[in-house]
Amino acid sequence: MRRRLVVGNWKMNGGLAANARLLDHLVSEWQPSDRCAIAVCVPFPYLGQAQAALSSSAIAWGAQDVSAHAAGAFTGEVSAAMLVEFGCRYAIVGHSERRQMHGETDAQVAAKAKAAIGAAITPIVCVGETLEQRDADATDAVVMRQVRAVVDALGGDVAKIVLAYEPVWAIGTGRTATPAQAQEVHASLRAALIKAAAPEVGILYGGSVKASNATALFAMPDVDGGLVGGASLDANEFLAIARA
Ligand code: PEP
């Protein structure tokens, strides 16, 4: 049985005081649910704050990236073992902002997913096409190439990932994929996961998810929840999405 999951990606936002208000609000309002789990992926410096605020709650937390390397001369990188020390359950890997702005390749994303799994952290592997790729009818080819890199690198461990379909043109733009557009890609991703013997992997949709569109998106049979950027910075909006 696939459990639903809604994850907030705070991106490079926050501050100690604002985070405390947001986390406290989530803790006081979120009712543990068998139907849906929630998590927040915060900037690295705030992992300790998330750990302290959420440890005795039903809300999980995680990071927005993880190094493919275990230790050593990798200035600015953070290892999976370090994330474990801060209680992280999740690490986002391959977010389009990292693929586009930091040139991360499919192979690097797969190596990061592997490093996370090696430390018992669930990688949330992001895939998605640009608008040019969609307009060129290349959506399926692009997301399949991105997924195949992870399947090839992980083998049977691919069952330990969470997948997030995030069309690049929908991230932070206010332009959401229609439920039918999301379902079409999620169904292809599901078929690829079934072929890789990982039918239970959750597939989240991300890209301008809001309380007002979450119900319709989450009603799609292969949409198992959401990866939520901007709207996760507002506790009421994020909780409304999770309740949807
Ligand atoms: C994201 O950053 O993963 C994301 C989906 O952002 P937004 O919800 O703001 O589009």
XYZ file of N, CA and C and ligand atoms in Angstrom:
742
model
N 0.843 -1.210 0.000
C 0.000 0.000 0.000
C 0.877 1.259 0.000
N 0.659 2.144 -0.948
C 1.448 3.374 -0.998
C 0.871 4.384 -0.019
N 1.766 4.885 0.863
C 1.297 5.892 1.811
C 1.484 7.277 1.204
N 0.517 8.131 1.415
C 0.624 9.475 0.862
C 1.629 10.307 1.647
N 2.252 11.225 0.949
C 3.315 12.032 1.565
C 3.269 13.446 0.987
N 3.323 14.425 1.863
C 3.432 15.816 1.426
C 4.695 16.399 2.072
N 5.598 16.888 1.216
C 6.902 17.375 1.687
C 7.038 18.851 1.342
N 7.430 19.641 2.323
C 7.709 21.053 2.069
C 9.180 21.237 1.721
N 9.436 21.942 0.619
C 10.803 22.310 0.253
C 10.933 23.809 0.507
N 11.578 24.143 1.613
C 11.686 25.566 1.969
C 12.623 26.331 1.037
N 13.406 25.614 0.239
C 14.450 26.237 -0.591
C 15.347 27.113 0.294
N 15.902 28.202 -0.254
C 16.812 29.020 0.559
C 16.016 30.145 1.229
N 15.091 29.728 2.085
C 14.247 30.672 2.810
C 14.296 30.334 4.291
N 13.965 31.306 5.093
C 13.851 31.063 6.527
C 14.814 31.899 7.340
N 14.670 31.778 8.617
C 15.476 32.474 9.615
C 15.042 31.871 10.936
N 15.875 31.963 11.956
C 15.566 31.244 13.200
C 14.178 31.589 13.753
N 13.848 32.881 13.791
C 12.580 33.268 14.414
C 11.389 32.823 13.564
N 11.475 33.058 12.255
C 10.359 32.666 11.373
C 10.201 31.147 11.347
N 11.324 30.437 11.351
C 11.245 28.966 11.343
C 10.548 28.460 12.605
N 10.904 29.072 13.747
C 10.324 28.624 15.022
C 8.806 28.780 14.972
N 8.353 29.896 14.418
C 6.890 30.112 14.333
C 6.253 29.064 13.417
N 6.876 28.842 12.278
C 6.322 27.888 11.292
C 6.310 26.465 11.859
N 7.429 26.060 12.441
C 7.521 24.686 12.963
C 6.556 24.490 14.132
N 6.488 25.474 15.023
C 5.571 25.354 16.175
C 4.124 25.241 15.694
N 3.785 26.039 14.699
C 2.426 25.997 14.146
C 2.130 24.608 13.564
N 3.080 24.069 12.810
C 2.870 22.735 12.219
C 2.695 21.688 13.318
N 3.548 21.767 14.338
C 3.484 20.763 15.417
C 2.144 20.863 16.144
N 1.689 22.075 16.399
C 0.456 22.172 17.179
C -0.782 21.822 16.348
N -0.716 21.976 15.029
C -1.936 21.770 14.221
C -1.994 20.429 13.491
N -0.850 19.789 13.288
C -0.872 18.563 12.473
C -1.286 17.357 13.318
N -2.354 16.711 12.899
C -2.813 15.496 13.577
C -2.185 14.303 12.874
N -1.423 13.474 13.605
C -0.832 12.291 12.968
C -1.909 11.514 12.216
N -1.554 11.081 11.009
C -2.559 10.474 10.151
C -1.999 9.197 9.522
N -2.819 8.158 9.441
C -2.394 6.931 8.770
C -2.408 7.127 7.267
N -3.173 8.103 6.810
C -3.369 8.264 5.370
C -2.267 9.090 4.733
N -1.705 10.038 5.507
C -0.740 10.953 4.895
C 0.343 11.330 5.902
N 1.591 11.237 5.474
C 2.713 11.709 6.294
C 3.153 13.067 5.764
N 3.736 13.881 6.640
C 4.287 15.154 6.156
C 5.741 15.307 6.611
N 6.471 16.122 5.871
C 7.879 16.374 6.190
C 8.251 17.759 5.671
N 9.299 18.323 6.257
C 9.837 19.587 5.745
C 11.327 19.405 5.438
N 11.745 19.904 4.281
C 13.156 19.865 3.909
C 13.690 21.291 4.011
N 14.569 21.499 4.972
C 14.986 22.853 5.365
C 16.435 23.085 4.926
N 16.881 24.340 4.881
C 18.294 24.603 4.589
C 19.193 23.934 5.640
N 20.399 23.531 5.235
C 21.306 22.805 6.140
C 21.462 23.460 7.528
N 21.653 24.782 7.607
C 21.922 25.345 8.948
C 20.752 25.198 9.921
N 19.571 24.919 9.388
C 18.393 24.834 10.255
C 18.003 23.393 10.580
N 18.841 22.434 10.200
C 18.494 21.027 10.493
C 18.422 20.783 12.000
N 19.341 21.390 12.742
C 19.322 21.206 14.197
C 18.054 21.786 14.804
N 17.625 22.926 14.276
C 16.395 23.549 14.765
C 15.188 22.676 14.436
N 15.169 22.124 13.220
C 14.056 21.240 12.839
C 14.053 19.997 13.716
N 15.243 19.458 13.969
C 15.347 18.259 14.807
C 14.806 18.537 16.210
N 15.179 19.684 16.777
C 14.728 20.003 18.141
C 13.216 20.228 18.167
N 12.697 20.889 17.139
C 11.264 21.232 17.141
C 10.372 20.038 16.811
N 10.880 19.117 15.989
C 9.987 18.081 15.440
C 10.204 16.697 16.025
N 11.265 16.526 16.825
C 11.623 15.178 17.297
C 10.475 14.432 17.945
N 9.681 15.131 18.758
C 8.602 14.382 19.404
C 7.264 14.590 18.701
N 7.315 14.941 17.427
C 6.079 15.109 16.653
C 5.997 14.011 15.589
N 4.897 14.027 14.850
C 4.736 13.055 13.761
C 5.253 13.629 12.443
N 5.953 14.747 12.516
C 6.434 15.410 11.292
C 7.914 15.063 11.097
N 8.256 14.594 9.910
C 9.653 14.264 9.610
C 10.341 15.484 8.997
N 11.655 15.423 8.908
C 12.401 16.516 8.309
C 13.543 15.963 7.467
N 14.082 16.833 6.653
C 15.162 16.381 5.795
C 15.904 17.560 5.196
N 16.842 17.234 4.298
C 17.693 18.230 3.665
C 17.272 18.398 2.201
N 17.857 19.398 1.558
C 17.495 19.695 0.165
C 18.530 19.187 -0.822
N 19.563 18.532 -0.289
C 20.640 17.998 -1.131
C 21.481 17.099 -0.238
N 22.333 16.310 -0.823
C 23.292 15.502 -0.064
C 24.474 15.226 -0.991
N 25.648 15.146 -0.419
C 26.829 14.840 -1.230
C 26.819 13.378 -1.649
N 27.391 13.123 -2.810
C 27.588 11.732 -3.242
C 28.801 11.124 -2.535
N 29.617 11.984 -1.894
C 30.861 11.517 -1.274
C 30.675 11.319 0.229
N 31.517 10.441 0.786
C 31.388 10.129 2.219
C 32.079 11.169 3.096
N 33.235 11.665 2.667
C 33.994 12.632 3.480
C 35.162 13.121 2.636
N 35.782 14.215 3.072
C 37.018 14.627 2.419
C 36.978 16.034 1.858
N 37.790 16.275 0.840
C 38.000 17.618 0.306
C 36.887 17.975 -0.682
N 35.718 18.265 -0.143
C 34.551 18.615 -0.969
C 33.903 19.854 -0.352
N 34.617 20.964 -0.424
C 34.199 22.194 0.244
C 32.759 22.555 -0.088
N 31.991 22.801 0.953
C 30.601 23.221 0.782
C 29.618 22.078 0.748
N 30.106 20.846 0.650
C 29.174 19.712 0.568
C 28.867 19.151 1.954
N 27.767 18.432 2.049
C 27.302 17.863 3.317
C 27.016 16.387 3.081
N 27.619 15.536 3.901
C 27.497 14.093 3.659
C 26.214 13.515 4.250
N 25.860 12.348 3.764
C 24.676 11.653 4.293
C 24.856 11.331 5.773
N 26.090 10.965 6.171
C 26.324 10.647 7.588
C 26.069 11.875 8.467
N 26.405 13.045 7.965
C 26.133 14.280 8.724
C 24.621 14.492 8.860
N 23.896 14.226 7.780
C 22.433 14.384 7.844
C 21.828 13.426 8.861
N 22.402 12.234 8.940
C 21.910 11.248 9.918
C 22.058 11.792 11.333
N 23.161 12.502 11.586
C 23.371 13.044 12.940
C 22.305 14.069 13.310
N 21.673 14.643 12.292
C 20.605 15.604 12.551
C 19.216 14.984 12.359
N 19.179 13.665 12.333
C 17.886 12.967 12.334
C 17.109 13.035 11.034
N 17.769 13.368 9.938
C 17.040 13.515 8.667
C 16.450 12.188 8.204
N 15.214 12.212 7.802
C 14.630 11.025 7.164
C 14.732 11.125 5.647
N 14.736 12.350 5.132
C 14.704 12.548 3.681
C 15.839 13.465 3.218
N 16.215 13.313 1.961
C 17.069 14.301 1.282
C 16.564 14.426 -0.151
N 16.246 15.645 -0.536
C 15.871 15.890 -1.937
C 17.142 15.752 -2.780
N 17.046 15.074 -3.904
C 18.189 15.042 -4.842
C 17.684 15.318 -6.262
N 18.499 16.026 -7.016
C 18.162 16.283 -8.416
C 17.060 17.304 -8.620
N 16.875 18.196 -7.629
C 15.894 19.268 -7.856
C 16.303 20.037 -9.115
N 15.340 20.496 -9.873
C 15.670 21.154 -11.148
C 16.542 22.393 -10.929
N 16.386 23.041 -9.764
C 17.226 24.227 -9.524
C 18.690 23.808 -9.402
N 18.948 22.630 -8.907
C 20.328 22.137 -8.821
C 20.793 21.605 -10.181
N 19.896 20.947 -10.887
C 20.293 20.466 -12.225
C 20.612 21.661 -13.125
N 19.774 22.718 -13.051
C 19.941 23.841 -13.976
C 21.045 24.800 -13.543
N 21.040 25.169 -12.240
C 21.976 26.215 -11.807
C 23.339 25.656 -11.420
N 23.377 24.372 -11.070
C 24.649 23.795 -10.616
C 25.116 22.668 -11.546
N 24.423 22.513 -12.662
C 24.857 21.565 -13.685
C 24.873 20.117 -13.237
N 24.023 19.760 -12.298
C 24.038 18.357 -11.840
C 23.553 17.429 -12.950
N 24.295 16.370 -13.154
C 23.958 15.413 -14.213
C 23.106 14.274 -13.639
N 22.519 13.497 -14.540
C 21.747 12.324 -14.104
C 22.619 11.393 -13.264
N 23.886 11.229 -13.688
C 24.781 10.309 -12.967
C 25.074 10.835 -11.559
N 25.255 12.148 -11.441
C 25.511 12.708 -10.101
C 24.278 12.578 -9.207
N 23.112 12.801 -9.792
C 21.868 12.666 -9.012
C 21.731 11.225 -8.519
N 22.014 10.278 -9.410
C 21.920 8.868 -9.017
C 22.925 8.544 -7.914
N 24.130 9.120 -8.004
C 25.151 8.864 -6.971
C 24.724 9.455 -5.636
N 24.066 10.589 -5.667
C 23.567 11.197 -4.425
C 22.464 10.325 -3.819
N 21.571 9.823 -4.681
C 20.500 8.945 -4.180
C 21.113 7.711 -3.527
N 22.174 7.195 -4.137
C 22.836 6.001 -3.606
C 23.478 6.304 -2.242
N 24.110 7.462 -2.143
C 24.742 7.840 -0.865
C 23.685 7.983 0.229
N 22.554 8.565 -0.104
C 21.480 8.728 0.888
C 21.002 7.361 1.368
N 20.722 6.482 0.422
C 20.211 5.153 0.797
C 21.236 4.404 1.651
N 22.500 4.591 1.341
C 23.564 3.951 2.125
C 23.551 4.374 3.579
N 22.973 5.537 3.854
C 22.892 6.036 5.228
C 21.461 5.910 5.775
N 20.637 5.129 5.100
C 19.235 4.909 5.508
C 18.408 6.194 5.472
N 18.770 7.097 4.571
C 17.963 8.298 4.310
C 17.210 8.066 3.008
N 15.947 8.441 2.978
C 15.157 8.269 1.750
C 15.408 9.433 0.803
N 15.974 9.160 -0.366
C 16.137 10.259 -1.327
C 14.815 10.560 -2.028
N 14.493 11.834 -2.128
C 13.330 12.258 -2.915
C 13.909 12.712 -4.252
N 13.815 11.838 -5.245
C 14.490 12.054 -6.526
C 13.566 12.855 -7.447
N 14.021 14.050 -7.834
C 13.184 14.917 -8.672
C 13.505 14.712 -10.149
N 12.462 14.620 -10.930
C 12.600 14.549 -12.386
C 11.589 15.517 -13.001
N 11.855 15.946 -14.214
C 10.881 16.830 -14.862
C 11.480 17.497 -16.075
N 10.599 17.907 -16.957
C 11.016 18.478 -18.245
C 10.874 19.998 -18.240
N 11.653 20.654 -19.097
C 11.495 22.098 -19.289
C 10.316 22.340 -20.249
N 9.948 23.595 -20.374
C 8.857 23.932 -21.304
C 9.253 23.608 -22.751
N 10.510 23.883 -23.090
C 10.971 23.595 -24.468
C 10.863 22.098 -24.737
N 11.245 21.297 -23.751
C 11.186 19.840 -23.929
C 9.734 19.379 -24.058
N 8.829 19.950 -23.250
C 7.412 19.588 -23.374
C 6.892 19.974 -24.754
N 7.227 21.194 -25.172
C 6.729 21.657 -26.470
C 7.280 20.806 -27.624
N 8.439 20.205 -27.391
C 9.037 19.340 -28.427
C 8.597 17.883 -28.260
N 7.572 17.659 -27.438
C 7.056 16.295 -27.193
C 8.113 15.356 -26.618
N 9.023 15.937 -25.821
C 10.126 15.122 -25.297
C 9.940 14.806 -23.803
N 8.766 15.115 -23.251
C 8.567 14.927 -21.801
C 8.891 13.506 -21.380
N 8.294 12.544 -22.058
C 8.468 11.154 -21.654
C 9.936 10.737 -21.756
N 10.565 11.121 -22.845
C 11.974 10.733 -23.046
C 12.852 11.329 -21.944
N 12.583 12.582 -21.573
C 13.422 13.252 -20.564
C 13.244 12.598 -19.191
N 11.998 12.431 -18.761
C 11.819 11.883 -17.400
C 12.257 10.421 -17.340
N 12.081 9.687 -18.442
C 12.525 8.283 -18.447
C 14.047 8.196 -18.379
N 14.729 9.113 -19.068
C 16.202 9.118 -19.004
C 16.654 9.415 -17.564
N 15.979 10.375 -16.931
C 16.345 10.748 -15.563
C 16.090 9.592 -14.590
N 14.961 8.910 -14.773
C 14.633 7.791 -13.876
C 15.559 6.605 -14.141
N 15.843 6.358 -15.417
C 16.669 5.191 -15.749
C 18.049 5.301 -15.096
N 18.593 6.503 -15.029
C 19.914 6.672 -14.402
C 19.867 6.206 -12.946
N 18.767 6.500 -12.279
C 18.639 6.131 -10.862
C 18.386 4.627 -10.729
N 17.529 4.102 -11.584
C 17.242 2.654 -11.545
C 18.527 1.867 -11.810
N 19.301 2.305 -12.804
C 20.530 1.577 -13.146
C 21.538 1.629 -12.005
N 21.617 2.775 -11.331
C 22.611 2.913 -10.251
C 22.182 2.183 -8.985
N 20.884 2.128 -8.740
C 20.416 1.589 -7.450
C 20.029 0.121 -7.497
N 19.702 -0.397 -8.658
C 19.239 -1.788 -8.724
C 18.019 -1.968 -7.824
N 18.022 -3.023 -7.025
C 16.877 -3.328 -6.164
C 16.577 -2.244 -5.141
N 17.590 -1.424 -4.819
C 17.377 -0.351 -3.838
C 16.495 0.773 -4.365
N 16.136 0.712 -5.649
C 15.259 1.767 -6.163
C 13.918 1.758 -5.416
N 13.580 0.622 -4.838
C 12.343 0.539 -4.042
C 12.392 1.445 -2.815
N 13.592 1.950 -2.466
C 13.741 2.774 -1.253
C 13.647 4.266 -1.523
N 13.400 4.651 -2.765
C 13.329 6.088 -3.064
C 11.879 6.573 -2.997
N 11.744 7.884 -2.973
C 10.483 8.546 -3.318
C 10.800 9.311 -4.597
N 9.890 9.287 -5.543
C 10.086 10.001 -6.803
C 9.214 11.262 -6.784
N 9.720 12.337 -7.354
C 8.898 13.554 -7.461
C 8.924 14.023 -8.910
N 7.741 14.089 -9.502
C 7.651 14.652 -10.857
C 7.408 16.147 -10.715
N 8.386 16.918 -11.164
C 8.282 18.367 -11.057
C 8.566 18.997 -12.423
N 7.518 19.260 -13.203
C 7.760 19.943 -14.474
C 8.418 21.292 -14.200
N 9.549 21.534 -14.852
C 10.336 22.731 -14.547
C 9.513 23.998 -14.784
N 8.662 23.965 -15.795
C 7.851 25.131 -16.140
C 6.772 25.432 -15.095
N 6.580 24.520 -14.154
C 5.543 24.732 -13.129
C 6.139 25.120 -11.776
N 7.466 25.107 -11.668
C 8.084 25.352 -10.361
C 8.226 26.845 -10.117
N 7.534 27.303 -9.083
C 7.653 28.699 -8.676
C 7.056 29.676 -9.672
N 6.274 29.172 -10.617
C 5.741 30.040 -11.672
C 4.261 30.359 -11.468
N 3.620 29.616 -10.576
C 2.170 29.771 -10.412
C 1.406 28.991 -11.465
N 2.142 28.395 -12.411
C 1.488 27.627 -13.490
C 1.598 26.142 -13.125
N 0.479 25.520 -12.791
C 0.500 24.124 -12.360
C 0.160 23.218 -13.538
N 0.730 22.011 -13.542
C 0.257 21.019 -14.512
C -1.201 20.720 -14.193
N -1.994 20.452 -15.209
C -3.370 20.042 -14.930
C -3.310 18.642 -14.305
N -4.346 18.252 -13.571
C -4.342 16.894 -13.028
C -4.126 15.850 -14.122
N -4.703 16.060 -15.299
C -4.541 15.077 -16.383
C -3.096 15.044 -16.885
N -2.457 16.220 -16.994
C -1.050 16.247 -17.425
C -0.169 15.538 -16.398
N -0.422 15.809 -15.123
C 0.374 15.162 -14.073
C 0.160 13.654 -14.120
N -1.101 13.237 -14.205
C -1.402 11.799 -14.200
C -0.735 11.083 -15.367
N -0.725 11.733 -16.528
C -0.136 11.074 -17.707
C 1.342 10.737 -17.456
N 2.079 11.711 -16.884
C 3.506 11.458 -16.633
C 3.670 10.483 -15.461
N 2.847 10.654 -14.424
C 2.953 9.734 -13.268
C 2.679 8.289 -13.701
N 1.751 8.105 -14.627
C 1.443 6.742 -15.078
C 2.652 6.134 -15.799
N 3.370 6.948 -16.600
C 4.587 6.422 -17.263
C 5.647 6.101 -16.229
N 5.774 6.999 -15.231
C 6.779 6.747 -14.184
C 6.418 5.478 -13.414
N 5.133 5.305 -13.145
C 4.698 4.099 -12.420
C 5.049 2.856 -13.228
N 4.810 2.918 -14.538
C 5.110 1.751 -15.387
C 6.604 1.436 -15.317
N 7.437 2.482 -15.311
C 8.892 2.250 -15.235
C 9.260 1.631 -13.889
N 8.597 2.080 -12.846
C 8.901 1.539 -11.508
C 8.412 0.096 -11.381
N 7.281 -0.191 -11.996
C 6.780 -1.579 -11.964
C 7.784 -2.480 -12.689
N 8.288 -1.980 -13.815
C 9.284 -2.746 -14.573
C 10.557 -2.964 -13.742
N 10.851 -1.992 -12.888
C 12.054 -2.101 -12.043
C 11.736 -2.817 -10.726
N 10.585 -3.464 -10.668
C 10.152 -4.221 -9.479
C 10.014 -3.323 -8.250
N 9.602 -2.072 -8.462
C 9.420 -1.149 -7.332
C 8.049 -0.470 -7.428
N 6.970 -1.285 -7.456
C 5.643 -0.697 -7.687
C 5.142 0.175 -6.534
N 5.733 -0.010 -5.345
C 5.235 0.710 -4.167
C 5.886 2.080 -3.965
N 6.809 2.448 -4.821
C 7.467 3.754 -4.658
C 6.441 4.872 -4.816
N 6.428 5.801 -3.859
C 5.512 6.936 -3.938
C 5.986 7.919 -4.995
N 5.044 8.457 -5.757
C 5.382 9.465 -6.768
C 4.643 10.758 -6.415
N 5.423 11.767 -6.015
C 4.853 13.060 -5.635
C 4.795 13.968 -6.853
N 3.825 14.870 -6.855
C 3.800 15.912 -7.878
C 4.293 17.213 -7.246
N 5.107 17.949 -7.960
C 5.542 19.262 -7.479
C 5.512 20.276 -8.591
N 5.140 21.500 -8.228
C 5.082 22.585 -9.205
C 3.865 23.432 -8.943
N 4.064 24.489 -8.112
C 2.982 25.424 -7.796
C 1.758 24.738 -7.181
N 2.009 23.739 -6.329
C 0.886 23.131 -5.596
C 0.410 24.127 -4.542
N -0.903 24.269 -4.461
C -1.530 25.153 -3.476
C -2.734 24.422 -2.904
N -3.289 24.979 -1.831
C -4.479 24.361 -1.256
C -5.594 24.301 -2.298
N -5.643 25.302 -3.178
C -6.746 25.378 -4.133
C -6.642 24.360 -5.277
N -5.454 23.815 -5.541
C -5.365 22.818 -6.628
C -4.972 21.426 -6.129
N -4.669 21.305 -4.827
C -4.142 20.035 -4.312
C -5.173 18.907 -4.403
N -6.421 19.200 -4.093
C -7.423 18.132 -4.063
C -7.531 17.465 -5.436
N -7.592 18.275 -6.480
C -7.740 17.703 -7.830
C -6.486 16.936 -8.245
N -5.308 17.469 -7.917
C -4.065 16.761 -8.278
C -3.948 15.449 -7.520
N -4.242 15.496 -6.217
C -4.044 14.305 -5.384
C -5.129 13.245 -5.631
N -6.182 13.635 -6.353
C -7.220 12.650 -6.677
C -6.789 11.732 -7.820
N -5.726 12.089 -8.503
C -5.259 11.264 -9.634
C -4.682 9.945 -9.094
N -4.951 8.832 -9.788
C -4.592 7.525 -9.218
C -3.103 7.309 -8.985
N -2.236 7.948 -9.781
C -0.802 7.725 -9.590
C -0.092 8.898 -8.924
N -0.849 9.843 -8.399
C -0.248 10.964 -7.657
C -0.388 10.642 -6.170
N 0.755 10.423 -5.527
C 0.733 9.949 -4.139
C 0.983 11.058 -3.125
N 1.000 12.289 -3.582
C 1.232 13.399 -2.666
C 1.955 14.505 -3.392
N 2.578 15.411 -2.616
C 3.171 16.579 -3.252
C 4.512 16.973 -2.672
N 5.316 17.589 -3.529
C 6.527 18.287 -3.086
C 6.205 19.766 -3.281
N 6.181 20.490 -2.177
C 5.591 21.827 -2.160
C 6.670 22.856 -1.838
N 6.897 23.806 -2.732
C 7.900 24.835 -2.495
C 7.295 26.024 -1.762
N 6.999 27.071 -2.524
C 6.543 28.337 -1.935
C 5.441 28.186 -0.901
N 4.462 27.352 -1.196
C 3.304 27.244 -0.293
C 3.654 26.559 1.032
N 4.833 25.939 1.117
C 5.188 25.275 2.381
C 5.703 26.269 3.415
N 5.909 27.522 2.996
C 6.386 28.529 3.942
C 5.240 29.150 4.725
N 4.025 28.819 4.347
C 2.832 29.299 5.051
C 2.201 28.080 5.725
N 2.227 28.056 7.061
C 1.801 26.849 7.788
C 0.365 26.461 7.437
N -0.537 27.442 7.387
C -1.941 27.101 7.120
C -2.113 26.534 5.710
N -1.415 27.127 4.763
C -1.506 26.658 3.380
C -0.924 25.236 3.259
N 0.221 25.029 3.894
C 0.873 23.714 3.829
C -0.013 22.650 4.480
N -0.595 22.980 5.624
C -1.470 22.010 6.308
C -2.716 21.726 5.468
N -3.237 22.757 4.810
C -4.418 22.545 3.969
C -4.080 21.627 2.800
N -2.874 21.766 2.256
C -2.443 20.873 1.168
C -2.357 19.440 1.694
N -1.745 19.282 2.865
C -1.600 17.920 3.431
C -2.964 17.312 3.724
N -3.886 18.132 4.184
C -5.234 17.587 4.478
C -5.974 17.225 3.203
N -5.589 17.841 2.107
C -6.240 17.523 0.816
C -5.853 16.120 0.363
C 9.808 22.979 -5.492
O 10.673 23.818 -5.258
O 10.085 21.771 -5.366
C 8.485 23.436 -5.900
C 7.626 22.544 -6.302
O 8.253 24.787 -5.823
P 6.835 25.537 -5.953
O 5.820 24.733 -5.165
O 7.070 26.881 -5.354
O 6.481 25.568 -7.386
